[in-house]
Amino acid sequence: MSYVLTTSGVPATQQFELWQSAVSQTFVPLEATAGEHSAFRGRLRGQNLGNVAVYEASADAHTVRRTARTISRAAPDYYKLSLQLHGTAKLSQDGRQAALRPGDFAIYDTTRPYSLAFDDVSSTLVLMFPRSMLCLPSGQVEQLTAIRFAGGQGVSGIVSTTLVQLARNIDDPQVHGSVRLARNVVDLLGTALADQVDYVDVPAETSRAAMLVKIKSYVEAHLEDPELSPGGIAAAHHISTRYLHKLFSEAGTTVSGWIRHRRLERCGQDLADPGKHQLAIGVIGARWGLVDASYLSRAFKTEYGVSPSEYRRRSVEHRAG
């Protein structure tokens, strides 16, 4: 469900208090300060897509701070990403400061103090999601907080463009409830962070984790290809098939097992999607690289405990109830 809050129509003396309360309740407890003007214009709109909160915040100049005191009130294990849409911002955490211009973004951790200052009227897209959704080790992400990712360069430029489009379409009914879209955005962010890892001196285990993020992002983009195989994946990343299997083994899974899991998960999402109820189950399977209908049925039942048709039926009943 979409959420919209505006300070318009509220008495000037209460506007900033309303804004501080809104951002603290939507994200995590925060302290906030504004200029000396009594009036404060602010608008917050967005929604939760599964575990990912996606909001656009537009407001007059102000500063928000995550302090030891607010952390003691609630310290959920989340990362936040801020993408500057209009105006400028300064993000500070872990002894670093990122100056963000339109198109730039930076990541920060809600379990540690940070501040975000807006010196003038600005608009920001904010994502907040569980830290577990990123494949990179938390210790490595800690080295990447409050670092500016430029909106027009490399993978970070792709992330920026995707987020800008998300902001423009945040009110689109087709975006509402799109958990898969949110998951893909976080995966894309993981790729941008992994690219940054390649250029710093990090332990071998962190480099392997970064490579695994890139490989998983590649697999996500090629799930519909029935010819997707360990050999092809390894060749695309200039590593041996043996090393590829080792990476997944260290993560507690196998290459084929992870591909199968992600394909079945995508099938499950389509089966539960009212807009795809006219699609035959075999068509949905083929859409995600599972062209053998009998194999799809067996694998799906092993993964979910029910057949694809029963899963679809239960999804319909759940929404109707």
Coordinates of N, CA and C in Angstrom, one line a residue, residues 3 5-8 10-26 30-35 37-42 44 59 61-64 73:
Y3 N 2.1 5.1 0.6 CA 2.1 6.0 1.7 C 2.4 7.4 1.3
L5 N 2.7 11.5 2.8 CA 2.6 12.4 3.9 C 3.1 13.8 3.4
T6 N 2.4 14.8 3.8 CA 2.8 16.2 3.4 C 2.6 17.1 4.6
T7 N 3.5 18.1 4.8 CA 3.3 19.0 5.8 C 2.3 20.2 5.4
S8 N 2.0 20.2 4.1 CA 1.0 21.2 3.6 C -0.3 21.1 4.4
V10 N -0.7 21.9 7.5 CA -0.5 21.7 8.9 C 0.0 23.1 9.4
P11 N -0.4 23.5 10.6 CA 0.1 24.8 11.2 C 1.6 24.8 11.1
A12 N 2.2 26.0 10.7 CA 3.6 26.1 10.5 C 4.4 25.7 11.7
T13 N 4.0 26.0 12.9 CA 4.7 25.6 14.1 C 4.8 24.1 14.3
Q14 N 3.9 23.3 13.6 CA 3.9 21.9 13.8 C 4.5 21.1 12.6
Q15 N 4.8 21.8 11.6 CA 5.3 21.1 10.3 C 6.5 20.3 10.5
F16 N 7.6 20.9 11.1 CA 8.8 20.1 11.2 C 8.7 19.0 12.2
E17 N 7.9 19.2 13.3 CA 7.7 18.1 14.2 C 7.0 16.9 13.5
L18 N 6.1 17.2 12.7 CA 5.4 16.2 11.9 C 6.4 15.5 11.0
W19 N 7.3 16.2 10.3 CA 8.3 15.6 9.4 C 9.2 14.7 10.2
Q20 N 9.7 15.2 11.3 CA 10.6 14.3 12.1 C 10.0 13.0 12.5
S21 N 8.7 13.1 13.0 CA 8.0 11.9 13.4 C 7.8 11.0 12.2
A22 N 7.5 11.5 11.0 CA 7.2 10.7 9.9 C 8.4 9.9 9.4
V23 N 9.6 10.6 9.3 CA 10.8 9.9 8.9 C 11.3 8.9 9.9
S24 N 11.1 9.2 11.2 CA 11.5 8.3 12.2 C 10.6 7.0 12.2
Q25 N 9.3 7.2 11.9 CA 8.4 6.0 11.9 C 8.6 5.2 10.6
T26 N 8.9 5.9 9.5 CA 9.0 5.2 8.3 C 10.3 4.4 8.1
L30 N 15.2 8.8 14.4 CA 16.2 9.8 14.0 C 16.0 11.1 14.8
E31 N 17.1 11.8 15.0 CA 17.0 13.2 15.5 C 17.1 14.1 14.3
A32 N 16.4 15.3 14.3 CA 16.4 16.2 13.2 C 16.4 17.6 13.6
T33 N 17.1 18.4 12.8 CA 17.1 19.9 13.1 C 16.9 20.6 11.7
A34 N 16.3 21.7 11.8 CA 16.0 22.5 10.6 C 16.4 24.0 10.8
G35 N 16.3 24.8 9.8 CA 16.6 26.2 9.9 C 15.7 26.9 10.9
H37 N 13.5 29.2 10.2 CA 12.2 29.5 9.7 C 11.1 28.6 10.4
S38 N 10.0 29.2 10.7 CA 9.0 28.4 11.4 C 8.3 27.4 10.5
A39 N 8.1 27.8 9.2 CA 7.5 26.9 8.3 C 8.5 25.9 7.7
F40 N 8.0 24.7 7.4 CA 8.8 23.6 6.8 C 8.0 22.8 5.8
R41 N 8.5 22.8 4.6 CA 7.8 22.0 3.6 C 8.4 20.7 3.4
G42 N 7.6 19.6 3.5 CA 8.1 18.3 3.4 C 7.1 17.4 2.8
L44 N 6.6 13.1 1.8 CA 7.2 11.7 1.8 C 6.2 10.8 1.2
A59 N 12.0 17.9 0.7 CA 11.9 18.8 1.8 C 12.8 20.0 1.8
A61 N 15.6 22.6 3.6 CA 16.9 22.3 4.2 C 16.7 21.8 5.7
H62 N 17.4 20.7 6.0 CA 17.4 20.2 7.3 C 18.5 19.1 7.5
T63 N 18.7 18.6 8.7 CA 19.7 17.6 8.9 C 19.0 16.5 9.8
V64 N 19.3 15.2 9.4 CA 18.8 14.1 10.3 C 20.0 13.4 10.8
R73 N 17.0 3.1 21.0 CA 15.6 2.9 21.0 C 15.2 1.8 20.0

